[in-house]
Amino acid sequence: MAGKTLYDKLWNSHLVKELENGTALLYIDLHFLHEVTSPQAFEGLRLAGRRAWRAGANMATPDHNVPTTTSERSRGVEGIVDPVSRIQVKFLDDNCKDFGIEEFTIDDPRHGIVHVIGPEQGRTLPGMTIVCGDSHTSTHGALGALAHGIGTSEVEHVLATQCLVQKKARNMLVKVNGALKPGVTAKDVILAIIGKIGTAGGTGYTIEFGGEVIRSLSIEGRMTVCNMAIEAGARAGIVAVDEKTISYLQGRPFAPKGAEWDQAVAVWRTLVSDADASFDAVVELEGGDIVPQVSWGTSPEMVAPVTGKVPDPALAANDSKKGNYQQALKYMGLTAGTPIQAIRLDRVFIGSCTNSRIEDLRAAAAVVKGRKVAANIREALVVPGSGLVKAQAEKEGLDKVFKEAGLQWREPGCSMCLAMNADQLEPGEHCASTSNRNFEGRQGFGGRTHLVSPAMAAAAAVFGHFVDVRDVPLL
Amino acid sequence: MKKFTTEKGLVMPLDRANVDTDYIIPKQFLKSIKRTGFGKNLFDEARYLDKGLPDQECTGRPLNPDFVANQPRYQGASILLARENFGCGSSREHAPWALDDFGIRCVIAPSYADIFFNNCVKNGILLIVLDEKVVDQLFKETAATPGFNLNVDLAAQTLTKPDGSVIKFEVEPSRKHILLNGLDDIGLTMQHADAIRAFEKSYQVKAPWLFS
């Protein structure tokens, strides 16, 4: 019998029942909620007179709408100036109380972006099935969990039944071989992968990321990679469990303790694809070939090496791509052939569920240390992923490094990644951003997003344009 | 849930690949705690020339005359013709809510993003997948024929053109069944409540740390 992939194993261990027509009822171990995609689900439950099937399998936090200025945050929910946002955050608080769901409220020191706090608290565990009404739920796959985004109807379905009706996806292995060169990070790896397979390359698949490069990444780095699996079209990205996974989780507040820890670890060690498992698709990249990436267009597949140029639509593979490239260049206000390093920036955003963990802030701080933000940068924001990340950074003095360089040190939240709060781009502004999406208008009406790693964003902040971070000496 | 059986309607072409959910419904409108009222903000950034705000009255806003939804010939369209990877990006169900509220009952494209696809089924919107060449031909015919409409029959899995010619389409049996009958997913799953409880019982023995 052929071996099983990690995805096969996770699927099989959560199969409640095969249904007719090729679908199955899959058990969900953990459901994260936030304020934007849950209100209508709670309302649906109320209208139908339904309760949560297993309230303890849910965890909530408001992150999308929350302001990031200390003045607003010092007053908790009441401090949210935007009345519409305030209602949504309050509604989450009320719903969690009514349904008995644990919530890290806006003023809890453990509050933060849901995909940052789940692993940080040890809520996310290997072998789990995890869902959330947010497409970047794929982040949790870095710990060997099957995690993906769902819509609001499915949020309601999971609350009511602890299950989802699913059709099994196909298996894809993305293998990154060799070793990364200095200055090249997890973000560059995932952007290079998306550049290679395209924004729909993973549609219908669960992607397992493997190979020496993925093994060499920290858990934080693996989260960055899995976070953007959805940008390659795959709902879920996963990485096999290894010693790094286990030592990352040891001692975290919600991780198992004592005899249960030993029992769990024994199970977690089996969460790898069998040597003879077969994948429906395999993609390989050489880690040593990857250079720091910069997105130039309006889809995460539109990336170029920092040493490269904005591509010429005339050289696109087909007419459809050519049209996309032309549309993207028009929106971005760029011309073909412009060197990436000649793109001047107006704002810098360091944060989001992709890149707001302590390792990201350390990398950014190392680059800006002893330097100043360039005169043409109107605003450079650093938004830690959680209250605990913020506290750790402050303990290490990173906040001072950022502030001395002229960057703003903010309170945790999704912030300018999707710009639902006040942190937004003005029309036409170019932003070096460590977030995950460069869609039209994503960071503000008419705003122009360039996706990069934290170190690249930091370098862009101090030089005012993109530079190859490998050429920037640390001071 | 809303049923989908047949739909005869005007076709509106959106000639753009990788239409993402931010394009379908920008984030500022996601602050609503309701399921309705998103139609006036469908494709907001392409449709209007100014920046849209939540709870804003849209009747006086400046329209982008080049945008397809603003052209007189496509008013009242209920079928959207689109390009590959339609609905990519976020999991916001506000995207199908906006399409539905606007009056779109059916979308035709070569491919869709996974989460968006599921979200549409939950809202009784039929997503039809057709070969790229067939979609391309429909774009040409829609452009060439004012009032171009299609008659969609889900039970028969057919699209009938104004000239009577028929295009067959594939649909997964489970999705077809749900759409045709407008089934309540949660109610259906609740019928398996005993199986879920039995699963939990044996699973708790294997992974007790998930239940402590």
Tab-separated table of N, CA and C in Angstrom, chain A residues 316-463:
chain	number	residue	atom	x	y	z
A	316	ALA	N	4.893	38.837	-22.081
A	316	ALA	CA	4.041	37.936	-21.287
A	316	ALA	C	3.718	36.675	-22.082
A	317	ALA	N	3.455	35.587	-21.336
A	317	ALA	CA	3.269	34.267	-21.947
A	317	ALA	C	2.072	34.198	-22.897
A	318	ASN	N	0.999	34.928	-22.597
A	318	ASN	CA	-0.175	34.881	-23.464
A	318	ASN	C	-0.935	36.210	-23.406
A	319	ASP	N	-1.972	36.327	-24.215
A	319	ASP	CA	-2.721	37.594	-24.316
A	319	ASP	C	-3.383	37.979	-22.997
A	320	SER	N	-3.905	36.960	-22.309
A	320	SER	CA	-4.596	37.233	-21.055
A	320	SER	C	-3.615	37.827	-20.040
A	321	LYS	N	-2.429	37.201	-19.949
A	321	LYS	CA	-1.396	37.709	-19.029
A	321	LYS	C	-0.932	39.094	-19.443
A	322	LYS	N	-0.820	39.291	-20.741
A	322	LYS	CA	-0.383	40.586	-21.262
A	322	LYS	C	-1.349	41.678	-20.815
A	323	GLY	N	-2.639	41.373	-20.932
A	323	GLY	CA	-3.667	42.319	-20.497
A	323	GLY	C	-3.558	42.612	-19.002
A	324	ASN	N	-3.342	41.547	-18.217
A	324	ASN	CA	-3.212	41.718	-16.765
A	324	ASN	C	-2.026	42.610	-16.432
A	325	TYR	N	-0.918	42.373	-17.123
A	325	TYR	CA	0.305	43.136	-16.855
A	325	TYR	C	0.071	44.624	-17.183
A	326	GLN	N	-0.582	44.860	-18.326
A	326	GLN	CA	-0.823	46.262	-18.732
A	326	GLN	C	-1.699	46.983	-17.719
A	327	GLN	N	-2.764	46.272	-17.297
A	327	GLN	CA	-3.691	46.816	-16.312
A	327	GLN	C	-2.949	47.123	-15.000
A	328	ALA	N	-2.092	46.181	-14.596
A	328	ALA	CA	-1.355	46.333	-13.340
A	328	ALA	C	-0.386	47.514	-13.420
A	329	LEU	N	0.338	47.624	-14.524
A	329	LEU	CA	1.309	48.723	-14.657
A	329	LEU	C	0.601	50.069	-14.638
A	330	LYS	N	-0.565	50.119	-15.269
A	330	LYS	CA	-1.337	51.368	-15.299
A	330	LYS	C	-1.731	51.748	-13.862
A	331	TYR	N	-2.260	50.771	-13.128
A	331	TYR	CA	-2.699	51.054	-11.760
A	331	TYR	C	-1.511	51.462	-10.878
A	332	MET	N	-0.391	50.766	-11.084
A	332	MET	CA	0.784	51.008	-10.229
A	332	MET	C	1.572	52.250	-10.660
A	333	GLY	N	1.239	52.822	-11.818
A	333	GLY	CA	1.965	53.999	-12.295
A	333	GLY	C	3.416	53.682	-12.614
A	334	LEU	N	3.652	52.481	-13.150
A	334	LEU	CA	5.013	52.051	-13.470
A	334	LEU	C	5.145	51.798	-14.962
A	335	THR	N	6.379	51.946	-15.464
A	335	THR	CA	6.606	51.612	-16.866
A	335	THR	C	7.546	50.420	-16.962
A	336	ALA	N	7.325	49.623	-18.002
A	336	ALA	CA	8.146	48.435	-18.217
A	336	ALA	C	9.612	48.838	-18.319
A	337	GLY	N	10.467	48.010	-17.756
A	337	GLY	CA	11.902	48.254	-17.864
A	337	GLY	C	12.477	49.089	-16.727
A	338	THR	N	11.610	49.663	-15.881
A	338	THR	CA	12.102	50.441	-14.736
A	338	THR	C	12.808	49.491	-13.764
A	339	PRO	N	14.053	49.822	-13.367
A	339	PRO	CA	14.687	48.951	-12.372
A	339	PRO	C	13.883	48.976	-11.073
A	340	ILE	N	13.741	47.816	-10.450
A	340	ILE	CA	12.978	47.724	-9.192
A	340	ILE	C	13.540	48.722	-8.170
A	341	GLN	N	14.865	48.885	-8.164
A	341	GLN	CA	15.477	49.756	-7.154
A	341	GLN	C	15.249	51.238	-7.431
A	342	ALA	N	14.650	51.546	-8.587
A	342	ALA	CA	14.339	52.952	-8.893
A	342	ALA	C	12.927	53.324	-8.437
A	343	ILE	N	12.173	52.344	-7.909
A	343	ILE	CA	10.803	52.651	-7.454
A	343	ILE	C	10.888	53.424	-6.138
A	344	ARG	N	10.384	54.649	-6.167
A	344	ARG	CA	10.410	55.487	-4.960
A	344	ARG	C	9.162	55.231	-4.125
A	345	LEU	N	9.319	55.332	-2.818
A	345	LEU	CA	8.226	54.965	-1.917
A	345	LEU	C	7.747	56.157	-1.114
A	346	ASP	N	6.492	56.072	-0.678
A	346	ASP	CA	5.899	57.119	0.151
A	346	ASP	C	5.646	56.640	1.575
A	347	ARG	N	5.348	55.351	1.699
A	347	ARG	CA	5.062	54.804	3.020
A	347	ARG	C	5.674	53.412	3.162
A	348	VAL	N	5.824	53.025	4.419
A	348	VAL	CA	6.346	51.694	4.723
A	348	VAL	C	5.462	51.089	5.808
A	349	PHE	N	5.103	49.822	5.614
A	349	PHE	CA	4.297	49.129	6.626
A	349	PHE	C	4.982	47.819	7.011
A	350	ILE	N	5.330	47.721	8.280
A	350	ILE	CA	5.922	46.484	8.802
A	350	ILE	C	4.922	45.906	9.801
A	351	GLY	N	4.302	44.797	9.428
A	351	GLY	CA	3.271	44.195	10.271
A	351	GLY	C	2.525	43.126	9.506
A	352	SER	N	1.303	42.765	9.969
A	352	SER	CA	0.377	41.788	9.382
A	352	SER	C	0.642	40.364	9.864
A	353	CYS	N	-0.339	39.482	9.635
A	353	CYS	CA	-0.194	38.085	10.048
A	353	CYS	C	0.919	37.384	9.285
A	354	THR	N	1.410	38.006	8.216
A	354	THR	CA	2.519	37.416	7.466
A	354	THR	C	3.849	37.683	8.168
A	355	ASN	N	4.054	38.906	8.628
A	355	ASN	CA	5.368	39.342	9.116
A	355	ASN	C	5.273	40.326	10.278
A	356	SER	N	4.755	39.898	11.422
A	356	SER	CA	4.714	40.814	12.567
A	356	SER	C	5.166	40.131	13.842
A	357	ARG	N	5.842	38.986	13.679
A	357	ARG	CA	6.326	38.257	14.849
A	357	ARG	C	7.706	38.785	15.245
A	358	ILE	N	8.182	38.351	16.411
A	358	ILE	CA	9.388	38.947	16.987
A	358	ILE	C	10.587	38.858	16.035
A	359	GLU	N	10.703	37.732	15.365
A	359	GLU	CA	11.822	37.552	14.437
A	359	GLU	C	11.777	38.593	13.301
A	360	ASP	N	10.559	38.914	12.860
A	360	ASP	CA	10.393	39.914	11.797
A	360	ASP	C	10.822	41.293	12.289
A	361	LEU	N	10.418	41.611	13.528
A	361	LEU	CA	10.749	42.936	14.067
A	361	LEU	C	12.250	43.050	14.329
A	362	ARG	N	12.857	41.954	14.748
A	362	ARG	CA	14.318	41.962	14.941
A	362	ARG	C	15.029	42.224	13.617
A	363	ALA	N	14.590	41.552	12.578
A	363	ALA	CA	15.237	41.706	11.265
A	363	ALA	C	15.108	43.143	10.763
A	364	ALA	N	13.919	43.725	10.956
A	364	ALA	CA	13.702	45.106	10.494
A	364	ALA	C	14.521	46.087	11.331
A	365	ALA	N	14.531	45.866	12.644
A	365	ALA	CA	15.257	46.785	13.531
A	365	ALA	C	16.756	46.757	13.231
A	366	ALA	N	17.279	45.579	12.918
A	366	ALA	CA	18.713	45.468	12.631
A	366	ALA	C	19.102	46.363	11.456
A	367	VAL	N	18.216	46.460	10.474
A	367	VAL	CA	18.529	47.269	9.281
A	367	VAL	C	18.419	48.772	9.566
A	368	VAL	N	17.409	49.176	10.345
A	368	VAL	CA	17.226	50.634	10.559
A	368	VAL	C	18.142	51.173	11.671
A	369	LYS	N	18.702	50.301	12.445
A	369	LYS	CA	19.527	50.741	13.587
A	369	LYS	C	20.655	51.665	13.119
A	370	GLY	N	20.714	52.846	13.766
A	370	GLY	CA	21.753	53.808	13.424
A	370	GLY	C	21.478	54.591	12.151
A	371	ARG	N	20.285	54.412	11.595
A	371	ARG	CA	19.933	55.131	10.357
A	371	ARG	C	18.661	55.931	10.595
A	372	LYS	N	18.287	56.767	9.626
A	372	LYS	CA	17.064	57.565	9.722
A	372	LYS	C	16.160	57.272	8.519
A	373	VAL	N	14.869	57.396	8.743
A	373	VAL	CA	13.900	57.230	7.660
A	373	VAL	C	14.137	58.326	6.613
A	374	ALA	N	14.118	57.954	5.344
A	374	ALA	CA	14.388	58.906	4.245
A	374	ALA	C	13.340	60.016	4.220
A	375	ALA	N	13.749	61.181	3.710
A	375	ALA	CA	12.893	62.370	3.728
A	375	ALA	C	11.597	62.178	2.932
A	376	ASN	N	11.633	61.375	1.888
A	376	ASN	CA	10.429	61.219	1.057
A	376	ASN	C	9.414	60.234	1.639
A	377	ILE	N	9.753	59.575	2.732
A	377	ILE	CA	8.795	58.635	3.344
A	377	ILE	C	7.877	59.421	4.281
A	378	ARG	N	6.602	59.470	3.946
A	378	ARG	CA	5.637	60.254	4.728
A	378	ARG	C	5.318	59.597	6.059
A	379	GLU	N	5.350	58.271	6.060
A	379	GLU	CA	4.991	57.564	7.276
A	379	GLU	C	5.534	56.139	7.190
A	380	ALA	N	6.145	55.686	8.265
A	380	ALA	CA	6.601	54.294	8.328
A	380	ALA	C	6.067	53.699	9.626
A	381	LEU	N	5.216	52.687	9.483
A	381	LEU	CA	4.559	52.086	10.645
A	381	LEU	C	5.166	50.736	10.988
A	382	VAL	N	5.356	50.507	12.273
A	382	VAL	CA	5.694	49.171	12.744
A	382	VAL	C	4.558	48.742	13.663
A	383	VAL	N	3.864	47.677	13.276
A	383	VAL	CA	2.696	47.216	14.033
A	383	VAL	C	2.928	45.773	14.474
A	384	PRO	N	3.300	45.570	15.735
A	384	PRO	CA	3.554	44.209	16.205
A	384	PRO	C	2.293	43.349	16.118
A	385	GLY	N	2.493	42.035	15.983
A	385	GLY	CA	1.368	41.126	15.775
A	385	GLY	C	0.537	40.859	17.009
A	386	SER	N	1.106	41.089	18.181
A	386	SER	CA	0.347	40.846	19.407
A	386	SER	C	0.914	41.690	20.531
A	387	GLY	N	0.150	41.746	21.629
A	387	GLY	CA	0.611	42.462	22.813
A	387	GLY	C	1.882	41.839	23.366
A	388	LEU	N	1.982	40.510	23.246
A	388	LEU	CA	3.171	39.830	23.781
A	388	LEU	C	4.391	40.046	22.886
A	389	VAL	N	4.166	40.087	21.586
A	389	VAL	CA	5.275	40.418	20.665
A	389	VAL	C	5.760	41.833	20.967
A	390	LYS	N	4.802	42.729	21.185
A	390	LYS	CA	5.149	44.128	21.476
A	390	LYS	C	5.984	44.209	22.765
A	391	ALA	N	5.529	43.496	23.798
A	391	ALA	CA	6.243	43.533	25.074
A	391	ALA	C	7.657	42.966	24.934
A	392	GLN	N	7.771	41.875	24.193
A	392	GLN	CA	9.093	41.257	23.985
A	392	GLN	C	10.017	42.224	23.230
A	393	ALA	N	9.473	42.865	22.198
A	393	ALA	CA	10.273	43.808	21.407
A	393	ALA	C	10.742	44.963	22.282
A	394	GLU	N	9.859	45.420	23.155
A	394	GLU	CA	10.219	46.540	24.032
A	394	GLU	C	11.286	46.114	25.038
A	395	LYS	N	11.186	44.880	25.473
A	395	LYS	CA	12.190	44.338	26.392
A	395	LYS	C	13.575	44.326	25.716
A	396	GLU	N	13.567	44.068	24.421
A	396	GLU	CA	14.831	44.016	23.682
A	396	GLU	C	15.263	45.397	23.187
A	397	GLY	N	14.434	46.402	23.435
A	397	GLY	CA	14.774	47.763	23.005
A	397	GLY	C	14.522	48.048	21.525
A	398	LEU	N	13.785	47.162	20.867
A	398	LEU	CA	13.547	47.358	19.430
A	398	LEU	C	12.674	48.594	19.175
A	399	ASP	N	11.741	48.857	20.092
A	399	ASP	CA	10.870	50.033	19.934
A	399	ASP	C	11.707	51.306	19.864
A	400	LYS	N	12.750	51.379	20.689
A	400	LYS	CA	13.606	52.568	20.694
A	400	LYS	C	14.367	52.681	19.381
A	401	VAL	N	14.851	51.540	18.887
A	401	VAL	CA	15.571	51.549	17.602
A	401	VAL	C	14.666	52.115	16.504
A	402	PHE	N	13.427	51.625	16.463
A	402	PHE	CA	12.490	52.099	15.439
A	402	PHE	C	12.205	53.590	15.610
A	403	LYS	N	11.907	53.978	16.846
A	403	LYS	CA	11.521	55.382	17.081
A	403	LYS	C	12.682	56.328	16.791
A	404	GLU	N	13.887	55.925	17.189
A	404	GLU	CA	15.051	56.783	16.910
A	404	GLU	C	15.283	56.941	15.412
A	405	ALA	N	14.942	55.923	14.669
A	405	ALA	CA	15.113	55.998	13.207
A	405	ALA	C	13.979	56.773	12.550
A	406	GLY	N	12.914	57.052	13.303
A	406	GLY	CA	11.803	57.824	12.734
A	406	GLY	C	10.614	56.992	12.309
A	407	LEU	N	10.589	55.706	12.699
A	407	LEU	CA	9.401	54.889	12.403
A	407	LEU	C	8.440	54.990	13.585
A	408	GLN	N	7.158	54.764	13.317
A	408	GLN	CA	6.158	54.823	14.382
A	408	GLN	C	5.951	53.438	14.994
A	409	TRP	N	5.865	53.396	16.290
A	409	TRP	CA	5.699	52.139	17.031
A	409	TRP	C	4.250	52.072	17.497
A	410	ARG	N	3.479	51.122	16.960
A	410	ARG	CA	2.033	51.097	17.182
A	410	ARG	C	1.569	49.929	18.056
A	411	GLU	N	0.272	49.921	18.300
A	411	GLU	CA	-0.385	48.847	19.054
A	411	GLU	C	-0.784	47.730	18.073
A	412	PRO	N	-0.901	46.473	18.555
A	412	PRO	CA	-1.144	45.346	17.649
A	412	PRO	C	-2.503	45.333	16.933
A	413	GLY	N	-2.506	44.772	15.742
A	413	GLY	CA	-3.727	44.613	14.950
A	413	GLY	C	-3.368	44.386	13.489
A	414	CYS	N	-4.390	44.193	12.662
A	414	CYS	CA	-4.153	43.934	11.231
A	414	CYS	C	-3.688	45.193	10.501
A	415	SER	N	-4.180	46.342	10.974
A	415	SER	CA	-3.690	47.641	10.507
A	415	SER	C	-3.718	47.781	8.980
A	416	MET	N	-2.626	48.264	8.428
A	416	MET	CA	-2.586	48.626	7.014
A	416	MET	C	-2.494	47.435	6.063
A	417	CYS	N	-2.529	46.226	6.589
A	417	CYS	CA	-2.550	45.084	5.670
A	417	CYS	C	-3.832	45.128	4.861
A	418	LEU	N	-4.945	45.432	5.511
A	418	LEU	CA	-6.196	45.559	4.756
A	418	LEU	C	-6.870	46.897	5.002
A	419	ALA	N	-6.264	47.727	5.858
A	419	ALA	CA	-6.704	49.115	5.963
A	419	ALA	C	-8.176	49.279	6.305
A	420	MET	N	-8.676	48.425	7.208
A	420	MET	CA	-10.054	48.619	7.669
A	420	MET	C	-10.093	49.677	8.753
A	421	ASN	N	-8.966	49.922	9.384
A	421	ASN	CA	-8.915	50.979	10.396
A	421	ASN	C	-8.390	52.256	9.732
A	422	ALA	N	-7.858	53.161	10.514
A	422	ALA	CA	-7.442	54.453	9.948
A	422	ALA	C	-6.088	54.391	9.242
A	423	ASP	N	-5.386	53.270	9.343
A	423	ASP	CA	-4.058	53.159	8.728
A	423	ASP	C	-4.219	52.818	7.247
A	424	GLN	N	-4.152	53.848	6.414
A	424	GLN	CA	-4.443	53.654	4.985
A	424	GLN	C	-3.484	54.448	4.112
A	425	LEU	N	-3.353	53.982	2.873
A	425	LEU	CA	-2.580	54.740	1.880
A	425	LEU	C	-3.483	55.784	1.251
A	426	GLU	N	-2.876	56.870	0.778
A	426	GLU	CA	-3.590	57.870	-0.030
A	426	GLU	C	-3.487	57.420	-1.489
A	427	PRO	N	-4.414	57.885	-2.354
A	427	PRO	CA	-4.348	57.499	-3.756
A	427	PRO	C	-2.973	57.789	-4.370
A	428	GLY	N	-2.444	56.836	-5.104
A	428	GLY	CA	-1.180	57.021	-5.819
A	428	GLY	C	0.067	56.738	-5.003
A	429	GLU	N	-0.059	56.604	-3.693
A	429	GLU	CA	1.129	56.378	-2.871
A	429	GLU	C	1.673	54.962	-3.051
A	430	HIS	N	3.006	54.877	-3.078
A	430	HIS	CA	3.674	53.575	-3.132
A	430	HIS	C	4.087	53.172	-1.726
A	431	CYS	N	3.808	51.923	-1.378
A	431	CYS	CA	4.116	51.441	-0.026
A	431	CYS	C	4.927	50.151	-0.087
A	432	ALA	N	6.043	50.138	0.629
A	432	ALA	CA	6.782	48.886	0.831
A	432	ALA	C	6.120	48.215	2.019
A	433	SER	N	5.542	47.043	1.803
A	433	SER	CA	4.699	46.432	2.828
A	433	SER	C	5.078	44.971	3.068
A	434	THR	N	5.106	44.593	4.336
A	434	THR	CA	5.423	43.192	4.652
A	434	THR	C	4.170	42.324	4.683
A	435	SER	N	3.040	42.856	4.185
A	435	SER	CA	1.778	42.121	4.221
A	435	SER	C	1.709	41.106	3.079
A	436	ASN	N	0.512	40.672	2.741
A	436	ASN	CA	0.358	39.530	1.847
A	436	ASN	C	-0.377	39.793	0.541
A	437	ARG	N	-1.033	40.938	0.427
A	437	ARG	CA	-1.830	41.192	-0.790
A	437	ARG	C	-1.541	42.574	-1.354
A	438	ASN	N	-1.371	42.607	-2.666
A	438	ASN	CA	-1.110	43.867	-3.356
A	438	ASN	C	-2.243	44.206	-4.320
A	439	PHE	N	-3.441	43.712	-4.026
A	439	PHE	CA	-4.602	43.977	-4.886
A	439	PHE	C	-4.877	45.477	-4.977
A	440	GLU	N	-5.548	45.872	-6.035
A	440	GLU	CA	-5.949	47.282	-6.186
A	440	GLU	C	-6.737	47.711	-4.950
A	441	GLY	N	-6.353	48.820	-4.380
A	441	GLY	CA	-7.108	49.396	-3.269
A	441	GLY	C	-6.964	48.673	-1.942
A	442	ARG	N	-6.194	47.616	-1.904
A	442	ARG	CA	-6.115	46.793	-0.696
A	442	ARG	C	-5.702	47.623	0.532
A	443	GLN	N	-4.678	48.466	0.374
A	443	GLN	CA	-4.177	49.223	1.536
A	443	GLN	C	-4.735	50.639	1.580
A	444	GLY	N	-5.762	50.879	0.792
A	444	GLY	CA	-6.366	52.202	0.732
A	444	GLY	C	-6.706	52.507	-0.716
A	445	PHE	N	-7.755	53.282	-0.920
A	445	PHE	CA	-8.261	53.627	-2.250
A	445	PHE	C	-7.131	54.219	-3.106
A	446	GLY	N	-6.836	53.575	-4.212
A	446	GLY	CA	-5.801	54.080	-5.126
A	446	GLY	C	-4.374	53.816	-4.663
A	447	GLY	N	-4.215	53.150	-3.530
A	447	GLY	CA	-2.870	52.890	-2.995
A	447	GLY	C	-2.134	51.826	-3.788
A	448	ARG	N	-0.800	51.914	-3.778
A	448	ARG	CA	0.034	50.990	-4.557
A	448	ARG	C	0.959	50.220	-3.624
A	449	THR	N	0.712	48.927	-3.519
A	449	THR	CA	1.425	48.077	-2.564
A	449	THR	C	2.546	47.299	-3.230
A	450	HIS	N	3.708	47.268	-2.569
A	450	HIS	CA	4.800	46.385	-2.997
A	450	HIS	C	5.098	45.430	-1.848
A	451	LEU	N	4.931	44.142	-2.084
A	451	LEU	CA	5.151	43.143	-1.036
A	451	LEU	C	6.630	42.804	-0.936
A	452	VAL	N	7.139	42.851	0.290
A	452	VAL	CA	8.559	42.558	0.539
A	452	VAL	C	8.732	41.931	1.928
A	453	SER	N	9.950	41.528	2.222
A	453	SER	CA	10.277	40.989	3.554
A	453	SER	C	10.464	42.143	4.539
A	454	PRO	N	10.451	41.858	5.847
A	454	PRO	CA	10.669	42.925	6.830
A	454	PRO	C	12.007	43.649	6.642
A	455	ALA	N	13.074	42.909	6.373
A	455	ALA	CA	14.386	43.552	6.190
A	455	ALA	C	14.371	44.467	4.962
A	456	MET	N	13.700	44.009	3.888
A	456	MET	CA	13.610	44.822	2.662
A	456	MET	C	12.758	46.069	2.892
A	457	ALA	N	11.682	45.929	3.681
A	457	ALA	CA	10.832	47.089	3.976
A	457	ALA	C	11.604	48.099	4.811
A	458	ALA	N	12.384	47.586	5.766
A	458	ALA	CA	13.172	48.474	6.621
A	458	ALA	C	14.210	49.226	5.796
A	459	ALA	N	14.863	48.511	4.889
A	459	ALA	CA	15.868	49.155	4.027
A	459	ALA	C	15.203	50.207	3.137
A	460	ALA	N	14.001	49.891	2.638
A	460	ALA	CA	13.268	50.856	1.799
A	460	ALA	C	12.924	52.108	2.606
A	461	ALA	N	12.637	51.924	3.892
A	461	ALA	CA	12.287	53.074	4.737
A	461	ALA	C	13.469	54.032	4.866
A	462	VAL	N	14.665	53.499	5.029
A	462	VAL	CA	15.803	54.395	5.249
A	462	VAL	C	16.424	54.925	3.948
A	463	PHE	N	16.208	54.231	2.844
A	463	PHE	CA	16.759	54.728	1.574
A	463	PHE	C	15.713	55.458	0.734
